[in-house]
XYZ file of C-alpha atoms in Angstrom:
653
model
C 164.387 92.484 56.943
C 161.141 90.539 56.962
C 160.409 87.696 59.301
C 161.399 84.185 58.453
C 159.888 80.931 59.545
C 163.202 79.825 60.996
C 162.862 81.896 64.143
C 161.656 80.264 67.329
C 157.987 80.875 66.680
C 156.931 79.343 69.967
C 158.476 82.004 72.143
C 155.681 83.982 73.822
C 154.546 86.616 71.358
C 151.738 89.031 70.735
C 149.046 86.342 70.838
C 150.341 84.800 74.044
C 150.056 87.666 76.488
C 146.562 87.015 77.761
C 145.743 85.955 81.282
C 147.426 82.663 81.925
C 149.012 82.911 78.503
C 152.645 81.837 78.981
C 153.274 79.075 76.468
C 155.994 76.479 76.228
C 159.168 76.945 74.225
C 159.134 73.660 72.351
C 162.133 72.047 70.706
C 162.736 69.500 67.992
C 159.940 67.175 66.963
C 157.540 68.691 69.532
C 157.843 72.084 67.896
C 157.124 70.648 64.455
C 154.139 68.661 65.693
C 152.513 71.816 67.033
C 153.517 73.743 63.898
C 151.724 71.149 61.791
C 148.565 71.289 63.928
C 148.508 75.105 63.828
C 148.924 75.058 60.049
C 146.172 72.435 59.816
C 143.841 74.606 61.921
C 144.406 77.682 59.743
C 144.144 75.653 56.563
C 140.919 74.042 57.746
C 139.481 77.455 58.609
C 140.145 78.694 55.085
C 138.843 75.489 53.469
C 135.699 75.155 55.594
C 134.731 78.786 55.029
C 135.312 78.834 51.286
C 135.437 75.621 49.258
C 133.521 73.316 51.599
C 129.808 72.920 52.277
C 130.473 71.218 55.607
C 127.640 71.420 58.122
C 128.041 73.865 60.981
C 128.145 71.209 63.720
C 130.899 69.218 61.986
C 132.913 72.359 61.244
C 132.704 73.328 64.908
C 133.681 69.841 66.059
C 136.817 69.721 63.908
C 137.700 73.303 64.778
C 137.367 72.669 68.528
C 139.316 69.422 68.591
C 142.251 71.094 66.820
C 142.098 73.958 69.332
C 142.055 71.526 72.253
C 145.062 69.604 70.979
C 147.007 72.822 70.429
C 146.068 74.040 73.896
C 147.277 70.933 75.715
C 150.501 70.810 73.716
C 151.331 74.517 74.033
C 150.077 75.454 77.506
C 151.526 73.608 80.513
C 149.281 72.302 83.273
C 151.074 74.668 85.650
C 153.101 77.753 84.829
C 155.979 76.329 86.809
C 156.129 73.303 84.494
C 157.334 74.944 81.290
C 158.946 71.853 79.834
C 160.171 72.030 76.249
C 158.273 68.834 75.507
C 154.835 67.322 76.107
C 154.044 65.500 79.354
C 152.027 62.346 79.999
C 149.188 64.504 81.346
C 149.086 66.412 78.053
C 148.818 63.172 76.087
C 145.983 61.991 78.333
C 143.988 65.187 77.796
C 144.633 65.084 74.054
C 143.345 61.502 74.007
C 140.226 62.548 75.941
C 139.731 65.468 73.536
C 139.881 63.163 70.543
C 137.538 60.701 72.241
C 134.931 63.264 73.306
C 134.831 65.210 70.050
C 135.359 62.161 67.868
C 132.453 60.308 69.462
C 130.017 63.126 68.691
C 131.449 63.582 65.188
C 130.686 59.969 64.264
C 127.450 59.661 66.258
C 125.677 63.022 65.862
C 123.400 61.705 63.114
C 122.890 58.442 65.001
C 121.764 60.319 68.123
C 119.358 62.704 66.390
C 118.120 60.624 63.450
C 118.453 56.933 64.226
C 117.618 57.288 67.939
C 115.276 60.279 67.640
C 117.317 62.466 70.030
C 117.145 59.824 72.765
C 120.617 59.657 74.379
C 122.096 56.556 75.950
C 124.536 56.226 78.847
C 127.576 56.297 76.554
C 126.473 59.656 75.128
C 126.429 61.169 78.607
C 129.844 59.716 79.448
C 131.488 61.347 76.459
C 129.562 64.569 77.130
C 131.024 64.694 80.628
C 134.521 64.009 79.302
C 134.202 66.836 76.762
C 133.017 69.365 79.345
C 135.893 68.499 81.717
C 138.456 68.645 78.917
C 137.138 72.012 77.720
C 137.261 73.556 81.182
C 140.833 72.346 81.682
C 141.806 73.834 78.309
C 140.218 77.127 79.359
C 142.075 77.076 82.679
C 145.407 76.547 80.958
C 144.983 79.095 78.190
C 142.834 81.846 79.726
C 143.093 81.441 83.479
C 140.725 80.416 86.254
C 137.956 82.966 85.789
C 136.104 81.356 82.863
C 136.262 77.772 84.234
C 135.017 78.998 87.629
C 132.176 80.912 85.960
C 131.265 77.834 83.893
C 131.453 75.605 86.970
C 129.164 77.916 88.915
C 126.758 77.929 85.962
C 126.624 74.129 85.962
C 126.043 74.057 89.739
C 123.325 76.673 89.340
C 121.567 74.623 86.663
C 121.683 71.401 88.712
C 120.793 72.790 92.139
C 118.301 75.518 91.254
C 115.784 74.680 94.028
C 118.417 75.318 96.697
C 119.169 78.880 95.610
C 117.423 81.655 97.537
C 115.228 84.544 96.461
C 115.016 85.373 92.757
C 117.816 82.952 91.904
C 115.826 79.819 92.655
C 114.409 77.662 89.861
C 113.084 74.131 89.359
C 116.503 72.692 88.533
C 117.614 70.363 85.768
C 118.901 66.804 85.792
C 122.529 66.149 84.925
C 121.411 64.152 81.891
C 119.300 66.991 80.511
C 122.095 69.525 81.067
C 124.714 67.337 79.359
C 122.355 66.766 76.455
C 121.899 70.500 75.897
C 125.592 71.294 76.381
C 127.032 68.528 74.204
C 124.455 67.072 71.829
C 122.794 70.244 70.561
C 123.902 73.538 69.035
C 122.642 75.443 72.088
C 125.711 74.863 74.252
C 129.387 74.252 73.543
C 128.861 73.989 69.794
C 126.524 76.970 69.587
C 126.605 80.474 68.179
C 129.747 81.608 69.983
C 131.900 78.738 68.709
C 130.384 79.188 65.244
C 131.445 82.827 65.299
C 134.959 81.819 66.342
C 135.237 79.188 63.600
C 134.142 81.643 60.900
C 134.505 85.411 61.275
C 136.973 85.515 64.136
C 139.484 82.993 62.807
C 139.446 84.646 59.383
C 140.301 88.038 60.855
C 142.975 86.526 63.065
C 144.444 85.145 59.850
C 144.103 88.587 58.288
C 145.980 90.110 61.228
C 148.692 87.440 61.012
C 149.252 88.115 57.316
C 149.423 91.842 58.061
C 151.975 91.168 60.785
C 154.319 89.033 58.679
C 154.143 91.603 55.883
C 155.604 94.242 58.204
C 152.429 96.329 58.452
C 152.847 96.698 62.238
C 156.160 98.489 61.684
C 154.439 100.630 59.063
C 151.782 101.646 61.621
C 154.445 102.573 64.163
C 156.482 104.555 61.630
C 153.420 106.419 60.391
C 152.347 107.213 63.932
C 155.848 108.479 64.673
C 155.873 110.617 61.528
C 152.413 112.054 62.186
C 152.625 112.746 65.918
C 156.269 112.398 66.918
C 157.193 116.106 66.811
C 154.136 117.287 68.720
C 154.279 118.167 72.407
C 154.556 114.820 74.212
C 155.008 113.264 70.775
C 155.873 109.681 71.788
C 152.733 109.500 73.909
C 150.677 110.687 70.944
C 152.425 108.003 68.891
C 151.276 105.408 71.441
C 147.685 106.534 70.991
C 147.793 106.447 67.188
C 149.659 103.131 66.850
C 147.530 101.406 69.504
C 144.353 102.572 67.787
C 145.588 101.210 64.454
C 146.670 97.806 65.761
C 144.249 97.298 68.652
C 141.128 96.876 66.556
C 142.658 93.789 64.960
C 144.195 92.097 68.000
C 141.101 91.991 70.207
C 143.269 92.013 73.295
C 144.312 95.057 75.260
C 147.111 93.030 76.855
C 148.474 91.809 73.530
C 148.219 95.344 72.179
C 150.245 96.692 75.119
C 152.870 93.988 74.634
C 153.121 94.671 70.899
C 153.081 98.470 70.702
C 154.192 99.213 74.258
C 157.625 97.697 73.734
C 158.161 100.467 71.166
C 156.208 103.406 72.612
C 156.883 103.224 76.359
C 160.685 103.648 76.064
C 160.043 106.539 73.639
C 157.748 108.251 76.137
C 160.240 107.847 78.947
C 163.031 109.196 76.730
C 161.420 112.661 76.540
C 160.841 112.857 80.287
C 157.348 111.490 80.836
C 156.990 109.732 84.172
C 157.133 105.900 83.911
C 153.715 105.662 85.588
C 152.182 108.086 83.083
C 153.898 106.362 80.134
C 152.495 102.995 81.188
C 149.052 104.486 81.777
C 148.949 106.062 78.320
C 149.833 102.787 76.628
C 147.320 100.812 78.708
C 144.509 103.287 78.033
C 145.313 103.554 74.327
C 145.543 99.776 73.905
C 142.254 99.239 75.726
C 140.607 101.644 73.290
C 141.537 99.282 70.465
C 138.842 96.891 71.683
C 136.172 99.487 70.901
C 137.852 100.781 67.747
C 136.154 100.009 64.421
C 136.227 98.292 62.029
C 137.036 95.008 63.826
C 136.716 95.871 67.548
C 138.660 92.739 68.396
C 136.110 90.635 66.469
C 133.398 91.533 69.003
C 131.668 93.514 66.243
C 130.780 90.283 64.446
C 129.265 88.694 67.551
C 127.382 91.885 68.418
C 125.875 91.991 64.948
C 124.741 88.376 65.355
C 123.261 88.953 68.823
C 121.337 92.043 67.734
C 120.322 90.737 64.325
C 121.663 93.818 62.540
C 124.207 94.267 59.784
C 127.901 94.438 60.544
C 127.958 97.873 58.880
C 125.524 99.169 61.526
C 127.945 98.166 64.308
C 130.961 99.727 62.592
C 129.210 103.039 61.934
C 127.854 103.120 65.486
C 131.365 102.811 66.951
C 132.924 105.700 65.003
C 131.907 108.701 67.137
C 132.353 107.038 70.578
C 135.817 105.681 69.718
C 136.815 109.065 68.265
C 135.781 110.798 71.493
C 137.709 108.244 73.561
C 140.944 108.754 71.662
C 140.620 112.532 71.406
C 140.236 112.575 75.201
C 143.523 110.667 75.540
C 145.274 113.086 73.202
C 144.019 116.067 75.235
C 145.170 114.472 78.502
C 148.620 113.735 77.054
C 149.007 117.229 75.618
C 148.118 118.889 78.916
C 150.508 116.653 80.859
C 153.329 117.424 78.418
C 152.488 121.132 78.601
C 152.508 121.006 82.399
C 155.948 119.351 82.381
C 157.300 121.609 79.620
C 158.135 118.637 77.393
C 158.964 118.766 73.704
C 158.452 116.296 70.899
C 161.063 114.117 69.237
C 163.788 115.902 67.306
C 163.282 116.213 63.563
C 166.245 114.011 62.650
C 164.696 111.089 64.570
C 161.353 111.330 62.776
C 160.790 109.019 59.799
C 160.024 110.678 56.479
C 156.335 109.974 55.921
C 156.660 110.351 52.140
C 159.501 107.846 52.081
C 157.564 105.446 54.311
C 154.536 105.586 52.035
C 156.700 105.127 48.950
C 158.381 102.053 50.382
C 155.528 100.351 52.256
C 152.420 102.519 51.864
C 150.692 99.907 49.722
C 150.348 97.768 52.858
C 147.554 100.141 53.926
C 145.472 98.997 50.954
C 144.301 95.711 52.569
C 142.785 97.580 55.520
C 140.997 99.967 53.172
C 139.827 97.027 51.068
C 138.388 95.231 54.116
C 136.596 98.341 55.406
C 135.102 99.177 52.008
C 134.086 95.551 51.417
C 132.266 95.442 54.740
C 130.620 98.832 54.293
C 129.183 97.955 50.889
C 127.365 95.044 52.505
C 129.560 92.039 51.748
C 129.928 89.378 54.426
C 132.755 89.468 56.957
C 134.015 86.133 55.626
C 134.243 87.527 52.126
C 135.992 90.636 53.447
C 138.499 88.456 55.304
C 139.359 86.480 52.186
C 139.634 89.606 50.052
C 141.776 91.229 52.738
C 144.246 88.327 52.854
C 144.480 88.265 49.066
C 145.091 92.012 48.945
C 147.863 91.702 51.562
C 149.706 89.158 49.448
C 149.265 91.255 46.312
C 150.241 94.535 48.013
C 153.319 92.992 49.588
C 154.684 92.127 46.142
C 153.955 95.586 44.743
C 155.843 97.525 47.437
C 159.374 98.782 46.878
C 160.530 97.288 50.178
C 161.346 93.693 49.281
C 161.296 92.600 52.927
C 157.485 92.997 52.977
C 156.844 90.349 50.332
C 154.692 87.426 51.415
C 156.718 84.352 50.509
C 155.785 80.721 51.101
C 157.715 80.707 54.385
C 155.812 83.809 55.532
C 152.494 82.168 54.642
C 153.477 79.222 56.827
C 154.451 81.617 59.612
C 151.135 83.456 59.299
C 149.269 80.143 59.501
C 151.183 79.173 62.649
C 150.677 82.574 64.286
C 146.966 82.479 63.460
C 146.669 78.958 64.861
C 148.213 80.115 68.128
C 146.216 83.339 68.115
C 142.935 81.467 67.773
C 143.450 79.282 70.840
C 142.333 81.638 73.571
C 139.424 83.256 71.777
C 138.225 79.898 70.402
C 138.423 78.100 73.746
C 136.743 81.074 75.422
C 133.890 81.060 72.906
C 133.354 77.307 73.352
C 133.445 77.584 77.163
C 131.055 80.515 77.254
C 128.618 78.352 75.336
C 128.103 76.597 78.694
C 127.127 79.867 80.366
C 124.803 80.867 77.530
C 123.127 77.455 77.633
C 122.494 77.706 81.384
C 121.249 81.291 81.122
C 118.809 80.181 78.408
C 117.630 77.096 80.294
C 117.098 78.813 83.645
C 115.927 82.196 82.395
C 118.220 83.892 84.919
C 119.091 86.639 82.420
C 115.508 87.833 82.201
C 115.020 87.396 85.943
C 118.060 89.505 86.774
C 117.040 92.137 84.245
C 113.551 92.437 85.695
C 114.758 92.556 89.302
C 117.535 95.083 88.691
C 114.889 97.392 87.262
C 112.574 96.688 90.206
C 115.237 97.109 92.895
C 116.395 100.424 91.475
C 112.780 101.577 91.176
C 113.325 101.999 87.432
C 115.699 104.937 87.926
C 117.814 104.786 84.789
C 121.009 106.395 86.078
C 121.025 104.004 89.051
C 120.460 101.019 86.762
C 123.366 102.180 84.597
C 125.714 102.380 87.588
C 124.739 98.882 88.799
C 125.200 97.441 85.308
C 128.518 99.287 84.883
C 129.947 97.736 88.047
C 128.589 94.313 87.053
C 130.241 94.499 83.639
C 133.629 95.537 85.031
C 133.611 92.640 87.510
C 132.389 89.990 85.056
C 134.885 91.038 82.360
C 138.084 91.039 84.387
C 140.883 89.220 82.586
C 138.869 88.278 79.477
C 139.625 88.969 75.789
C 137.152 91.145 73.887
C 134.958 88.447 72.373
C 134.664 86.506 75.622
C 133.910 89.532 77.773
C 131.332 90.826 75.322
C 129.447 87.519 75.277
C 129.441 87.322 79.082
C 128.061 90.835 79.596
C 125.689 90.580 76.632
C 123.850 87.597 78.122
C 123.963 88.738 81.767
C 123.923 92.544 81.911
C 122.508 93.877 78.644
C 118.974 92.488 79.235
C 118.635 94.712 82.323
C 119.192 97.826 80.239
C 116.825 96.684 77.506
C 114.218 95.923 80.190
C 114.690 99.501 81.413
C 113.849 100.830 77.962
C 117.344 101.437 76.607
C 117.712 100.963 72.857
C 119.211 97.460 72.260
C 122.236 98.722 70.297
C 122.988 101.340 72.956
C 122.571 98.717 75.697
C 125.058 96.346 74.068
C 127.560 99.128 73.457
C 127.236 100.193 77.097
C 128.006 96.743 78.515
C 130.777 95.998 76.010
C 132.425 99.355 76.641
C 132.644 98.840 80.397
C 133.736 95.257 79.864
C 136.643 96.587 77.817
C 137.499 99.194 80.459
C 137.981 96.386 82.995
C 141.451 96.054 81.437
C 142.533 99.244 83.197
C 140.270 99.017 86.256
C 141.733 97.612 89.502
C 142.035 95.060 90.959
C 142.439 92.929 87.798
C 143.704 95.595 85.394
C 145.752 93.340 83.116
C 146.552 95.983 80.490
C 147.731 98.428 83.149
C 149.841 95.785 84.881
C 151.454 94.708 81.599
C 152.247 98.325 80.706
C 153.625 98.949 84.214
C 155.977 96.002 83.763
C 157.286 97.435 80.491
C 157.620 100.908 82.021
C 159.244 99.780 85.256
C 156.470 101.501 87.224
C 154.221 100.611 90.142
C 151.354 98.508 88.779
C 148.570 99.905 90.949
C 149.657 103.533 90.480
C 149.786 102.946 86.720
C 146.270 101.525 86.813
C 144.854 104.536 88.682
C 146.704 106.901 86.335
C 145.170 105.065 83.362
C 141.702 105.525 84.851
C 142.385 109.220 85.406
C 143.327 109.930 81.787
C 140.555 107.630 80.518
C 137.804 109.085 82.696
C 135.973 110.623 79.713
C 135.786 107.058 78.417
C 133.748 106.156 81.505
C 131.275 108.919 80.659
C 130.833 108.176 76.941
C 128.673 105.025 77.501
C 126.243 107.101 79.567
C 126.110 109.601 76.690
C 125.304 106.715 74.346
C 122.374 105.539 76.471
C 120.843 108.986 76.944
C 121.328 109.990 73.317
C 121.696 107.038 70.895
C 122.160 109.498 68.027
C 125.860 109.276 68.957
C 125.665 105.726 67.566
C 124.019 107.182 64.463
C 120.791 105.605 65.726
C 118.255 108.405 66.268
C 115.008 107.800 68.104
C 111.652 107.883 66.327
C 111.260 111.563 67.237
C 114.700 112.521 65.872
C 116.156 112.737 62.400
C 119.738 112.058 61.426
C 121.338 115.125 59.864
C 124.924 116.093 59.134
C 124.631 119.367 61.052
C 123.107 117.612 64.049
C 125.876 115.027 64.182
C 128.576 117.675 63.645
C 127.113 119.725 66.481
C 127.121 116.759 68.850
C 130.726 115.920 67.955
C 131.885 119.533 68.342
C 130.259 120.144 71.727
C 131.346 116.709 72.971
C 134.966 117.375 71.960
C 134.910 120.751 73.746
C 133.374 119.078 76.785
C 136.000 116.335 76.754
C 138.735 118.990 76.596
C 137.228 120.815 79.570
C 137.117 117.528 81.486
C 140.762 116.828 80.598
C 141.690 120.264 81.991
C 139.756 119.454 85.154
C 141.499 116.123 85.665
C 144.993 117.422 84.885
C 144.328 120.587 86.948
C 146.033 122.607 84.235
C 145.361 124.874 81.262
C 147.801 127.749 80.874
C 148.862 127.176 84.461
C 147.401 125.385 87.469
C 143.658 125.870 88.057
C 142.152 127.304 91.201
C 139.504 125.245 92.991
C 136.762 127.545 91.685
C 138.073 127.309 88.098
C 138.333 123.562 88.342
C 134.724 123.245 89.522
C 133.566 125.544 86.713
C 135.464 123.482 84.132
C 133.947 120.273 85.516
C 130.378 121.605 85.410
C 130.795 122.941 81.867
C 132.348 119.666 80.683
C 129.444 117.573 81.980
C 126.892 119.933 80.446
C 128.667 119.873 77.070
C 129.201 116.133 77.030
C 125.480 115.566 77.565
C 123.804 116.187 74.194
C 121.070 118.821 74.122
C 120.751 122.443 72.996
C 120.000 123.894 76.448
C 122.865 122.067 78.172
C 125.234 123.014 75.340
C 124.398 126.725 75.584
C 124.783 126.754 79.390
C 127.969 124.682 79.172
C 129.574 126.941 76.563
C 128.681 130.016 78.609
C 130.210 128.613 81.814
C 133.308 127.432 79.951
C 133.763 130.837 78.296
C 133.579 132.565 81.670
C 136.025 130.022 83.106
C 138.503 130.644 80.285
C 138.296 134.418 80.760
C 138.842 134.122 84.516
C 141.788 131.742 84.088
C 143.528 133.738 81.361
C 143.005 137.048 83.217
C 144.435 135.610 86.439
C 147.364 133.921 84.674
C 148.281 137.002 82.609
C 148.067 139.260 85.673
C 150.316 136.874 87.602
C 152.838 136.775 84.744
C 152.757 140.570 84.492
C 153.440 140.917 88.223
C 156.359 138.487 87.979
C 157.798 140.428 85.015
C 157.483 143.761 86.797
């Protein structure tokens, strides 16, 4: 049966699994107050992006104040204080939120027109209140990392002369900093919050409507029907279902919580080790953040940062994300082969024809959105068309439980309101960091000095930037982590001569991989909890099977044609792209064999080294490296098969 609005919608769900994301279970009037605010937020998002001509600053102000109120009502000040009602502290912060945002809403024109952008003491007071309130909201909903980063940014801006070496600068007064953060569109109410209040919220709404229609179950059933009977079938199902749902959610942790509850028990049921089952789900869910067409909404922000079309970003992500997921499938298949595991029995596999007959029309909205975006329409338009097509498709399916009724619309609005909290608060908070980076010029300074310190050696620059991105992105959702690395790490690569699109893909990719990289590997830890496995072992296992994913960004930098962005000396041809994909896939398979230490049987040390060398040569685009790599791999295969067959013959005799 379909969902109904009568369930306890404030139990922690798929949108509430982020860092610091345990929300209250509210009862009675408190539950309905928050329901009303969430509905108001979603309704305002639709109205302000369609029927209204409201100015950007006022749209952002209303959007943020609704997010702040929801945050303080839903997220307790401490995790140990999960009351089922609001506290006096919550009311105080809500009052401060209304005061800080309300003051600017009614005085923005006064400040910039009547007073000629000359602030008074009262302006600074409310600016300070707003910054404090925002950082507390970020602490409650996302965790400590973003508020600490914002706090350090503020300290850096104020006390620039006291910082040593390249980090020193003239410094800014508190008044000037508050003015830029609060009274302009260069700080809190800047591009990141604008993106959240437009593209991101519309696609969160799209995902919520898909969810209440039962499309998530459709994805799982299709994945089960397509891959369930294959060797290690449930693990293949995890890869397919996580790829389908992860692009929309924007959170590796939420993706693990949503699909992992279904796939991890399936994997364990056929004999896969709990650690491996958790690692597969964590790695597959992390890949959703780099999976087109949505890429967890980071695609929209990337397009804005680079000044390119959204279509360019989507097309660029196709080959890298394909290589990432094909690498996971190879790793799973080899592990299942090594353990002698089978797929799921035929009687437990859903009939794909029957599934498509009953609920296949629910795939139409995704196709509609992709086509709408690819033909050049705006993301906002695609979001609206997508939501409309979900409602229409739900009423055309044979399965009556999929139909979007009024109660399901309300539920979708509430889920979207909750789902917008963390990404919206993160985008507003990161506006502080962007403002400071712009004011101090630290981004350009770091970029220049990283290049200087590494003597301009590209591979060394890439390693430094990779480590920087993994550290800066720990515990952040996709949009937040992308913005952080885009303003801090990407300039170093561009300074080193890397193509801007390749540079931004590189930093975003490693930011996403922080979800499975210790010590703050949230996706791995969540999957380990569901699998009943050791968290750290699960994290290292996830890295092992995802290792090709750590190589793909380097491939992107050295040969941007993988992003369908050839250099001036290259031309884009079908045969050229097909050749790159083919050799890369073969190289990824050779690397998977190396990491699993298995092909037809265990590899010898010599064979393993040969497989590793051939994989690296094949993964790196280039005719010479491909020819050498294929030759070494062919010899390795012959040696392995000859040795294995001889051994089997001796055993038989």
